[in-house]
Structure formats: structure tokens, C-alpha cells
Amino acid sequence: MTDEVTGQVGFHDEYAENFEDIAANIFAPIYPVISQQITNRCQIMSGTFIDVGSGPASLAIALSKLVDGKVYAMDFSEKMLAIAKKKIESCDLNENVIPIFGDIHDMPFDDCFAELVVSRGSLFFWQNVSLAFREIYRVLKPGGMAYIGGGFGTAQLKSKITQAMEKRDPAWSQCVEKRLNKTNLDSFKKALHVAEIDHYRIIDDESGFWICFNKVD
């Protein structure tokens, strides 16, 4: 489960339909933009891909339209996966996007499985961030990359979505900004160190907040 409705901690299946409504009707424009930014920055256009905390598979679907290979849309909510499956079928992408149940702390993939692991929004809700980073590193192939974080793609999209979400919840933007404070940033750096991931890049610009690292050959 990703984005700003709920997350890895305390998610309940009854939120799934509400989340899908928001993802489809408010957040929809960001996924093609973020997918393009991912491929531009990572330069990985073929292979095996994993979208962690995929929710209704919005990012996985957008990414699949840019790359050659299978994209696994992993989530830990069965109801969310059912919604993702219907969405994937409606896009006629059954061969390209594979919904799969899984927990970021114990991913259902072999070692050295994927060229690229992505996630938008779920990072801020992981129970054990260092363990999650270790798992991502484990499933990456040598030379593979991770692109993990949260954002809206552009300042214009962020402004538009903020206006729409604040109509639903006036405190929404304050909650989002709180996740990107210095305390959280320092905790992510510490988690990377504990996970023994020493070479990483942090992107903090209008595209969002993203942590990028690759698996050393």
C-alpha cells in the first residue's frame, strides 16, 4: 500500500476502495511523469522490475508502458491486490504487470532477481527501514538499481494535488511535509548505513524525495 492515505503500518483492507478512488481521480497524472523520471535517471529499460507497496498498481502500470519486461506489483493487502488485478486486466497488461502478495521486510523473490526496484510513498510507513533496504538490495541483480521515495513529479502537479486533497482533509499537506523533515532524513541515512549500503544518492527537488542506490557487481 502506498501514498498518502495510509501505509505499511496499520493498513486495513476497508481503506482499499477509498485509496483507489484517490489514486485514480486525484493522483493519476503523477504516475506517467514519475515513471519517465525513473527511466531517465536509472537508464534501465529492460529486465525484471518490482514496484514495492504498489497499491492499485498505478506506478507499475505506468512503468510497464516504458520498459521491456515484467513488472511485479507487490502489496501486502489482499483487497488492494484484487483492485490492482482488475486495473491491470482493464489495461490489457496481464502479461506485463504481475500482482503479487508480499511484505517489504520479507520479499517473495529470489536473490538477484530484479534489475530495478521502485516504490512511491511506502517508505515512510515501513516498520523496519534498514531491514527493508537489505531486502531490496538482496533481490537486486548485480548492477541493478533501487529508486525509493515519494513525490508528485513536478511542482505544478504537487500544487494541484495539494489543493484537491486539502478539500478532503485540511491537515493533509502538513502531514506530508512532516515526513520529509530533517529527523526523517537522518533516520533514512542511518538505516542505509545499518543495511551496509554506503553508496547512494538522495534526490530532493521538485520531483520529490528519492533515495537511489545500485547493487555493486
Coordinates of N, CA and C in Angstrom, one line a residue:
M1 N 0.9 -1.2 0.0 CA 0.0 0.0 0.0 C 0.9 1.2 0.0
T2 N 0.6 2.2 -0.9 CA 1.5 3.4 -1.0 C 0.7 4.6 -0.8
D3 N 1.4 5.7 -0.9 CA 0.8 7.1 -1.0 C 0.3 7.6 0.4
E4 N -0.6 8.6 0.3 CA -0.9 9.4 1.5 C -2.1 9.1 2.2
V5 N -2.8 8.0 1.9 CA -4.0 7.6 2.6 C -3.6 6.8 3.9
T6 N -2.7 5.8 3.7 CA -2.3 5.0 4.8 C -1.0 4.4 4.4
G7 N -0.5 3.3 5.1 CA 0.7 2.7 4.7 C 1.0 1.4 5.3
Q8 N 2.3 1.0 5.3 CA 2.6 -0.4 5.7 C 2.2 -0.7 7.2
V9 N 2.2 0.4 8.0 CA 1.8 0.2 9.4 C 0.3 0.5 9.6
G10 N -0.5 -0.4 10.1 CA -1.8 -0.1 10.4 C -2.8 0.0 9.3
F11 N -2.4 -0.5 8.1 CA -3.4 -0.5 7.0 C -4.4 -1.6 7.2
H12 N -5.7 -1.1 6.9 CA -6.8 -2.1 6.9 C -7.4 -2.1 5.6
D13 N -7.9 -3.3 5.2 CA -8.5 -3.5 3.9 C -9.7 -2.6 3.5
E14 N -10.4 -2.1 4.6 CA -11.5 -1.3 4.3 C -11.1 0.1 3.7
Y15 N -9.8 0.4 3.8 CA -9.3 1.6 3.2 C -9.0 1.5 1.7
A16 N -9.0 0.2 1.2 CA -8.5 0.0 -0.2 C -9.4 0.7 -1.2
E17 N -10.7 0.7 -1.1 CA -11.5 1.3 -2.1 C -11.4 2.8 -2.1
N18 N -11.3 3.4 -0.9 CA -11.0 4.8 -0.8 C -9.7 5.2 -1.4
F19 N -8.7 4.4 -1.2 CA -7.4 4.7 -1.7 C -7.4 4.6 -3.2
E20 N -8.1 3.6 -3.8 CA -8.1 3.5 -5.2 C -8.9 4.7 -5.8
D21 N -9.9 5.2 -5.2 CA -10.6 6.4 -5.7 C -9.7 7.6 -5.7
I22 N -8.9 7.8 -4.7 CA -7.9 8.9 -4.7 C -6.8 8.7 -5.7
A23 N -6.3 7.5 -5.8 CA -5.2 7.2 -6.8 C -5.7 7.4 -8.2
A24 N -7.0 7.0 -8.5 CA -7.5 7.1 -9.9 C -7.9 8.5 -10.2
N25 N -8.5 9.3 -9.3 CA -9.1 10.5 -9.6 C -8.3 11.8 -9.2
I26 N -7.3 11.6 -8.3 CA -6.5 12.8 -7.9 C -5.1 12.6 -8.3
F27 N -4.5 11.4 -8.0 CA -3.1 11.2 -8.2 C -2.7 10.7 -9.6
A28 N -3.7 10.3 -10.4 CA -3.5 9.7 -11.7 C -2.4 10.4 -12.5
P29 N -2.4 11.7 -12.6 CA -1.4 12.4 -13.6 C 0.0 12.2 -13.2
I30 N 0.3 11.8 -11.9 CA 1.7 11.8 -11.5 C 2.5 10.6 -11.9
Y31 N 1.7 9.5 -12.1 CA 2.4 8.2 -12.3 C 3.2 8.1 -13.7
P32 N 2.6 8.6 -14.8 CA 3.4 8.6 -16.0 C 4.7 9.5 -15.9
V33 N 4.5 10.6 -15.2 CA 5.6 11.6 -15.0 C 6.7 11.0 -14.2
I34 N 6.4 10.4 -13.1 CA 7.4 9.7 -12.2 C 8.0 8.6 -12.9
S35 N 7.3 7.8 -13.6 CA 7.8 6.6 -14.4 C 8.9 7.1 -15.4
Q36 N 8.6 8.2 -16.1 CA 9.5 8.7 -17.0 C 10.8 9.2 -16.3
Q37 N 10.6 9.9 -15.2 CA 11.8 10.3 -14.4 C 12.6 9.1 -13.9
I38 N 12.0 8.0 -13.5 CA 12.7 6.8 -13.1 C 13.5 6.3 -14.2
T39 N 12.9 6.1 -15.4 CA 13.7 5.6 -16.5 C 14.8 6.5 -17.0
N40 N 14.5 7.8 -17.0 CA 15.6 8.8 -17.4 C 16.8 8.7 -16.4
R41 N 16.5 8.6 -15.1 CA 17.6 8.7 -14.1 C 18.3 7.3 -14.0
C42 N 17.6 6.3 -14.1 CA 18.2 4.9 -13.8 C 18.7 4.3 -15.1
Q43 N 18.1 4.7 -16.2 CA 18.6 4.2 -17.5 C 18.5 2.6 -17.6
I44 N 17.5 2.1 -17.0 CA 17.2 0.6 -17.1 C 15.9 0.5 -17.8
M45 N 16.0 -0.1 -19.0 CA 14.8 -0.1 -19.9 C 14.3 -1.5 -20.1
S46 N 15.0 -2.5 -19.6 CA 14.5 -3.9 -19.9 C 15.0 -4.8 -18.7
G47 N 14.3 -5.9 -18.5 CA 14.6 -6.8 -17.5 C 13.4 -7.1 -16.6
T48 N 13.6 -7.3 -15.3 CA 12.6 -7.5 -14.3 C 12.5 -6.4 -13.3
F49 N 11.3 -5.9 -13.1 CA 11.0 -4.8 -12.2 C 10.1 -5.1 -11.1
I50 N 10.3 -4.5 -9.9 CA 9.4 -4.6 -8.8 C 9.0 -3.3 -8.3
D51 N 7.6 -3.1 -8.2 CA 7.1 -1.9 -7.5 C 6.6 -2.3 -6.1
V52 N 7.3 -1.9 -5.1 CA 7.0 -2.2 -3.7 C 5.9 -1.3 -3.1
G53 N 5.0 -2.0 -2.4 CA 3.9 -1.2 -1.9 C 3.0 -0.6 -3.0
S54 N 2.7 -1.4 -4.0 CA 2.2 -1.0 -5.3 C 0.8 -0.5 -5.2
G55 N 0.0 -0.8 -4.2 CA -1.4 -0.4 -4.1 C -2.2 -0.9 -5.3
P56 N -2.9 0.0 -6.0 CA -3.7 -0.4 -7.1 C -2.8 -0.5 -8.4
A57 N -1.5 -0.6 -8.3 CA -0.6 -0.8 -9.4 C -0.5 0.4 -10.3
S58 N -0.8 1.6 -9.9 CA -0.7 2.7 -10.8 C 0.7 3.0 -11.3
L59 N 1.7 3.0 -10.4 CA 3.0 3.2 -10.9 C 3.5 2.0 -11.7
A60 N 3.2 0.8 -11.3 CA 3.6 -0.4 -12.0 C 3.1 -0.4 -13.4
I61 N 1.9 0.0 -13.6 CA 1.3 0.1 -14.9 C 1.9 1.2 -15.8
A62 N 2.1 2.3 -15.2 CA 2.8 3.4 -16.0 C 4.2 3.0 -16.4
L63 N 4.9 2.4 -15.4 CA 6.3 1.9 -15.7 C 6.3 0.9 -16.8
S64 N 5.4 0.0 -16.8 CA 5.3 -1.1 -17.8 C 5.2 -0.6 -19.2
K65 N 4.6 0.6 -19.4 CA 4.4 1.1 -20.7 C 5.7 1.7 -21.3
L66 N 6.7 1.8 -20.4 CA 8.0 2.4 -20.8 C 9.1 1.4 -21.0
V67 N 9.0 0.2 -20.4 CA 10.1 -0.7 -20.3 C 9.7 -2.0 -21.0
D68 N 10.7 -2.8 -21.3 CA 10.6 -4.1 -21.9 C 10.8 -5.2 -20.8
G69 N 9.8 -5.8 -20.3 CA 10.0 -6.8 -19.2 C 8.8 -6.8 -18.3
K70 N 8.8 -7.7 -17.3 CA 7.7 -7.9 -16.4 C 7.9 -6.9 -15.2
V71 N 6.8 -6.3 -14.8 CA 6.8 -5.5 -13.6 C 5.9 -6.2 -12.5
Y72 N 6.5 -6.5 -11.4 CA 5.8 -7.1 -10.3 C 5.2 -6.1 -9.4
A73 N 3.9 -6.1 -9.3 CA 3.2 -5.1 -8.4 C 3.0 -5.7 -7.0
M74 N 3.9 -5.5 -6.1 CA 3.8 -6.2 -4.8 C 3.1 -5.3 -3.7
D75 N 2.2 -5.9 -3.0 CA 1.5 -5.3 -1.9 C 1.2 -6.3 -0.9
F76 N 0.9 -5.8 0.4 CA 0.6 -6.8 1.5 C -0.9 -6.8 1.8
S77 N -1.7 -6.1 1.0 CA -3.1 -6.1 1.2 C -3.8 -7.0 0.1
E78 N -4.5 -8.0 0.5 CA -5.1 -8.9 -0.5 C -6.2 -8.1 -1.2
K79 N -7.0 -7.2 -0.5 CA -8.0 -6.5 -1.2 C -7.4 -5.5 -2.2
M80 N -6.3 -4.9 -1.8 CA -5.6 -3.9 -2.7 C -5.1 -4.7 -3.9
L81 N -4.6 -5.9 -3.8 CA -4.2 -6.7 -4.9 C -5.3 -7.0 -5.8
A82 N -6.5 -7.3 -5.2 CA -7.7 -7.6 -6.1 C -8.0 -6.4 -6.9
I83 N -8.0 -5.2 -6.3 CA -8.2 -4.0 -7.1 C -7.2 -3.8 -8.2
A84 N -5.9 -4.1 -7.8 CA -4.8 -3.9 -8.8 C -5.0 -4.9 -10.0
K85 N -5.4 -6.1 -9.7 CA -5.6 -7.1 -10.7 C -6.7 -6.7 -11.7
K86 N -7.8 -6.1 -11.2 CA -8.8 -5.6 -12.1 C -8.3 -4.5 -13.0
K87 N -7.5 -3.6 -12.4 CA -7.0 -2.5 -13.1 C -6.0 -2.9 -14.2
I88 N -5.2 -3.9 -13.8 CA -4.2 -4.5 -14.8 C -5.0 -5.1 -16.0
E89 N -6.0 -5.9 -15.7 CA -6.8 -6.5 -16.7 C -7.5 -5.5 -17.6
S90 N -8.0 -4.4 -17.0 CA -8.7 -3.4 -17.8 C -7.7 -2.7 -18.7
C91 N -6.5 -2.7 -18.4 CA -5.4 -2.0 -19.2 C -4.8 -3.0 -20.2
D92 N -5.3 -4.3 -20.2 CA -4.8 -5.4 -21.0 C -3.3 -5.6 -20.9
L93 N -2.9 -5.6 -19.6 CA -1.5 -5.7 -19.3 C -1.1 -7.0 -18.5
N94 N -2.0 -8.0 -18.6 CA -1.8 -9.2 -17.8 C -0.4 -9.9 -18.0
E95 N 0.1 -9.7 -19.2 CA 1.4 -10.4 -19.5 C 2.6 -9.5 -19.0
N96 N 2.3 -8.3 -18.7 CA 3.4 -7.3 -18.4 C 3.5 -7.0 -16.9
V97 N 2.3 -6.9 -16.2 CA 2.3 -6.5 -14.8 C 1.7 -7.6 -14.0
I98 N 2.4 -8.1 -13.0 CA 2.1 -9.3 -12.2 C 1.8 -8.8 -10.8
P99 N 0.5 -8.9 -10.3 CA 0.3 -8.6 -8.9 C 0.7 -9.7 -8.0
I100 N 1.4 -9.4 -6.9 CA 1.9 -10.4 -6.0 C 1.8 -10.0 -4.6
F101 N 1.4 -10.9 -3.7 CA 1.4 -10.6 -2.3 C 2.8 -10.6 -1.7
G102 N 3.1 -9.6 -0.9 CA 4.4 -9.7 -0.3 C 4.6 -8.5 0.7
D103 N 5.5 -8.7 1.7 CA 5.9 -7.7 2.7 C 7.3 -7.3 2.4
I104 N 7.5 -6.0 2.4 CA 8.8 -5.4 2.1 C 9.9 -5.9 3.0
H105 N 9.6 -6.4 4.2 CA 10.6 -6.9 5.1 C 10.9 -8.4 4.9
D106 N 10.2 -9.0 4.0 CA 10.5 -10.4 3.6 C 9.9 -10.7 2.2
M107 N 10.6 -10.2 1.3 CA 10.0 -10.2 -0.1 C 10.0 -11.5 -0.7
P108 N 9.0 -11.9 -1.5 CA 8.8 -13.2 -2.1 C 9.6 -13.4 -3.4
F109 N 10.9 -13.0 -3.4 CA 11.7 -13.1 -4.6 C 13.0 -13.7 -4.2
D110 N 13.6 -14.4 -5.2 CA 14.9 -15.0 -5.0 C 16.0 -13.9 -5.0
D111 N 17.2 -14.2 -4.5 CA 18.3 -13.3 -4.6 C 18.6 -12.9 -6.0
C112 N 19.1 -11.7 -6.2 CA 19.5 -11.3 -7.6 C 18.4 -11.5 -8.6
F113 N 17.2 -11.0 -8.3 CA 16.0 -11.3 -9.1 C 15.7 -10.2 -10.1
A114 N 15.9 -8.9 -9.7 CA 15.4 -7.8 -10.5 C 16.5 -6.8 -10.9
E115 N 16.2 -6.2 -12.0 CA 17.1 -5.1 -12.4 C 16.8 -3.8 -11.7
L116 N 15.5 -3.6 -11.4 CA 15.1 -2.3 -10.8 C 14.0 -2.5 -9.8
V117 N 14.1 -1.9 -8.6 CA 13.1 -1.9 -7.6 C 12.7 -0.5 -7.4
V118 N 11.4 -0.2 -7.4 CA 10.9 1.2 -7.2 C 9.8 1.2 -6.2
S119 N 9.6 2.3 -5.6 CA 8.5 2.5 -4.6 C 8.2 3.9 -4.5
R120 N 6.9 4.3 -4.6 CA 6.5 5.7 -4.3 C 5.5 5.7 -3.1
G121 N 6.0 6.3 -2.0 CA 5.1 6.5 -0.9 C 5.1 5.5 0.3
S122 N 5.6 4.3 0.0 CA 5.5 3.3 1.1 C 6.7 3.4 2.1
L123 N 7.8 4.0 1.7 CA 9.0 4.2 2.5 C 8.7 4.7 3.9
F124 N 7.8 5.7 3.9 CA 7.5 6.4 5.1 C 6.7 5.6 6.2
F125 N 6.3 4.4 5.8 CA 5.5 3.6 6.6 C 6.1 2.2 7.0
W126 N 7.3 2.0 6.5 CA 8.0 0.7 6.8 C 8.3 0.6 8.2
Q127 N 8.0 -0.6 8.8 CA 8.3 -0.8 10.2 C 9.8 -0.8 10.6
N128 N 10.5 -1.4 9.7 CA 12.0 -1.6 9.9 C 12.7 -1.2 8.6
V129 N 13.1 0.1 8.5 CA 13.6 0.6 7.2 C 14.9 0.0 6.8
S130 N 15.8 -0.3 7.8 CA 17.1 -0.9 7.4 C 16.9 -2.3 6.9
L131 N 16.0 -3.1 7.5 CA 15.7 -4.4 7.0 C 15.1 -4.4 5.6
A132 N 14.2 -3.4 5.4 CA 13.6 -3.2 4.1 C 14.7 -2.9 3.0
F133 N 15.6 -2.0 3.4 CA 16.7 -1.7 2.4 C 17.5 -3.0 2.2
R134 N 17.8 -3.8 3.2 CA 18.5 -5.0 3.0 C 17.8 -5.9 2.0
E135 N 16.5 -6.0 2.2 CA 15.7 -6.9 1.3 C 15.7 -6.4 -0.1
I136 N 15.6 -5.1 -0.3 CA 15.7 -4.6 -1.7 C 17.0 -4.9 -2.3
Y137 N 18.1 -4.7 -1.5 CA 19.5 -4.9 -2.0 C 19.6 -6.4 -2.4
R138 N 19.0 -7.3 -1.5 CA 19.1 -8.7 -1.8 C 18.5 -9.1 -3.1
V139 N 17.3 -8.6 -3.4 CA 16.6 -9.0 -4.6 C 17.2 -8.4 -5.9
L140 N 18.0 -7.3 -5.7 CA 18.6 -6.7 -6.9 C 19.6 -7.6 -7.5
K141 N 19.7 -7.6 -8.9 CA 20.8 -8.2 -9.6 C 22.0 -7.3 -9.4
P142 N 23.2 -7.9 -9.5 CA 24.4 -7.0 -9.6 C 24.3 -6.0 -10.7
G143 N 24.5 -4.7 -10.3 CA 24.3 -3.7 -11.2 C 22.9 -3.1 -11.3
G144 N 22.0 -3.8 -10.6 CA 20.6 -3.3 -10.5 C 20.5 -2.1 -9.6
M145 N 19.4 -1.4 -9.7 CA 19.2 -0.1 -9.0 C 17.9 -0.1 -8.2
A146 N 17.8 0.7 -7.2 CA 16.6 1.0 -6.5 C 16.3 2.5 -6.6
Y147 N 15.0 2.8 -6.7 CA 14.5 4.2 -6.7 C 13.3 4.3 -5.8
I148 N 13.6 4.8 -4.6 CA 12.6 4.6 -3.5 C 12.3 6.0 -2.9
G149 N 11.1 6.4 -2.7 CA 10.8 7.6 -2.0 C 9.4 8.1 -2.2
G150 N 9.2 9.3 -2.4 CA 7.8 9.9 -2.6 C 7.9 11.2 -3.3
G151 N 6.9 11.5 -4.0 CA 6.8 12.8 -4.7 C 5.7 12.9 -5.7
F152 N 5.6 14.0 -6.4 CA 4.5 14.3 -7.3 C 4.9 14.5 -8.7
G153 N 6.2 14.4 -8.9 CA 6.7 14.6 -10.3 C 7.1 16.0 -10.6
T154 N 6.2 17.0 -10.4 CA 6.5 18.4 -10.7 C 5.9 19.2 -9.6
A155 N 6.4 20.5 -9.5 CA 5.8 21.4 -8.6 C 4.3 21.7 -8.9
Q156 N 4.1 21.8 -10.2 CA 2.7 22.1 -10.7 C 1.7 21.0 -10.3
L157 N 2.1 19.7 -10.4 CA 1.3 18.6 -10.0 C 1.1 18.5 -8.5
K158 N 2.2 18.8 -7.8 CA 2.1 18.8 -6.3 C 1.1 19.9 -5.9
S159 N 1.1 21.1 -6.5 CA 0.2 22.1 -6.1 C -1.3 21.7 -6.4
K160 N -1.5 21.2 -7.6 CA -2.8 20.7 -8.0 C -3.4 19.7 -7.0
I161 N -2.5 18.7 -6.7 CA -3.0 17.6 -5.8 C -3.2 18.1 -4.4
T162 N -2.3 19.0 -3.9 CA -2.5 19.5 -2.6 C -3.8 20.2 -2.5
Q163 N -4.2 21.0 -3.4 CA -5.5 21.7 -3.4 C -6.6 20.7 -3.3
A164 N -6.6 19.7 -4.1 CA -7.6 18.7 -4.1 C -7.7 17.9 -2.8
M165 N -6.5 17.5 -2.3 CA -6.5 16.7 -1.0 C -6.9 17.6 0.2
E166 N -6.6 18.9 0.2 CA -6.9 19.7 1.3 C -8.4 19.9 1.4
K167 N -9.1 19.8 0.3 CA -10.6 19.9 0.4 C -11.1 18.7 1.1
R168 N -10.4 17.5 1.1 CA -10.8 16.4 1.8 C -10.4 16.4 3.3
D169 N -9.1 16.9 3.4 CA -8.5 16.9 4.8 C -7.6 18.1 4.9
P170 N -8.0 19.2 5.6 CA -7.2 20.4 5.7 C -5.8 20.2 6.2
A171 N -5.6 19.1 7.0 CA -4.3 18.9 7.6 C -3.4 18.0 6.7
W172 N -3.9 17.7 5.5 CA -3.2 16.7 4.7 C -1.7 17.2 4.3
S173 N -1.6 18.4 3.8 CA -0.2 18.8 3.4 C 0.7 18.9 4.5
Q174 N 0.2 19.3 5.7 CA 1.1 19.3 6.9 C 1.6 17.9 7.2
C175 N 0.8 16.9 7.1 CA 1.2 15.5 7.4 C 2.3 15.1 6.3
V176 N 2.1 15.5 5.1 CA 3.0 15.1 4.0 C 4.4 15.8 4.3
E177 N 4.4 17.0 4.6 CA 5.7 17.8 4.8 C 6.4 17.2 6.0
K178 N 5.7 16.8 7.0 CA 6.3 16.3 8.2 C 7.1 15.0 7.9
R179 N 6.8 14.3 6.9 CA 7.5 13.1 6.6 C 8.9 13.4 6.0
L180 N 9.1 14.6 5.6 CA 10.3 15.0 4.9 C 11.2 15.9 5.8
N181 N 10.9 15.9 7.1 CA 11.7 16.7 8.0 C 13.1 16.2 8.2
K182 N 14.0 16.9 8.8 CA 15.4 16.5 8.9 C 15.6 15.3 9.8
T183 N 14.7 15.1 10.8 CA 14.7 13.9 11.6 C 14.5 12.6 10.7
N184 N 13.5 12.7 9.9 CA 13.3 11.5 9.0 C 14.5 11.3 8.0
L185 N 15.0 12.4 7.5 CA 16.1 12.3 6.5 C 17.3 11.6 7.2
D186 N 17.6 12.0 8.4 CA 18.7 11.4 9.2 C 18.5 10.0 9.5
S187 N 17.2 9.6 9.8 CA 16.9 8.2 10.1 C 17.0 7.4 8.8
F188 N 16.7 7.9 7.6 CA 16.9 7.1 6.4 C 18.4 6.9 6.1
K189 N 19.2 7.9 6.4 CA 20.6 7.8 6.2 C 21.2 6.7 7.2
K190 N 20.7 6.8 8.4 CA 21.2 5.8 9.4 C 20.7 4.4 9.0
A191 N 19.5 4.2 8.5 CA 19.0 2.9 8.0 C 19.9 2.4 6.9
L192 N 20.3 3.2 5.9 CA 21.1 2.8 4.8 C 22.5 2.3 5.4
H193 N 23.0 3.0 6.4 CA 24.3 2.6 7.0 C 24.1 1.3 7.6
V194 N 23.1 1.1 8.4 CA 22.8 -0.2 9.1 C 22.7 -1.3 8.1
A195 N 22.1 -1.0 6.9 CA 21.9 -2.0 5.9 C 23.2 -2.2 5.1
E196 N 24.2 -1.5 5.4 CA 25.5 -1.6 4.7 C 25.4 -1.2 3.3
I197 N 24.6 -0.2 3.0 CA 24.5 0.4 1.7 C 25.2 1.8 1.8
D198 N 26.4 1.9 1.4 CA 27.2 3.1 1.6 C 27.2 4.0 0.4
H199 N 26.9 3.5 -0.8 CA 26.9 4.3 -2.0 C 25.5 4.5 -2.4
Y200 N 25.0 5.7 -2.2 CA 23.6 6.1 -2.5 C 23.5 7.6 -2.9
R201 N 22.4 7.9 -3.5 CA 22.2 9.3 -3.9 C 20.8 9.7 -3.4
I202 N 20.7 10.9 -2.8 CA 19.4 11.4 -2.4 C 19.0 12.6 -3.3
I203 N 17.9 12.4 -3.9 CA 17.3 13.5 -4.7 C 16.2 14.2 -3.9
D204 N 16.4 15.5 -3.8 CA 15.4 16.3 -3.1 C 15.1 17.5 -3.9
D205 N 14.2 17.4 -4.8 CA 13.9 18.5 -5.7 C 12.4 18.6 -6.0
E206 N 11.9 19.3 -7.0 CA 10.5 19.4 -7.2 C 9.9 18.0 -7.7
S207 N 10.7 17.1 -8.1 CA 10.2 15.8 -8.4 C 9.8 15.0 -7.2
G208 N 10.4 15.4 -6.0 CA 10.1 14.7 -4.8 C 11.3 14.4 -4.0
F209 N 11.2 13.4 -3.1 CA 12.3 13.0 -2.3 C 12.5 11.5 -2.6
W210 N 13.7 11.2 -3.1 CA 14.0 9.9 -3.6 C 15.4 9.4 -3.1
I211 N 15.5 8.1 -2.8 CA 16.8 7.5 -2.4 C 17.1 6.5 -3.5
C212 N 18.3 6.7 -4.1 CA 18.7 5.8 -5.2 C 20.0 5.1 -4.8
F213 N 20.0 3.8 -5.1 CA 21.3 3.1 -4.9 C 21.3 1.9 -5.8
N214 N 22.6 1.5 -6.1 CA 22.7 0.3 -7.0 C 23.5 -0.8 -6.3
K215 N 23.3 -2.0 -6.8 CA 24.0 -3.1 -6.2 C 25.3 -3.3 -6.9
V216 N 26.4 -3.3 -6.1 CA 27.7 -3.4 -6.6 C 27.9 -4.8 -7.2
D217 N 28.5 -4.8 -8.4 CA 28.8 -6.1 -9.1 C 29.7 -7.0 -8.2

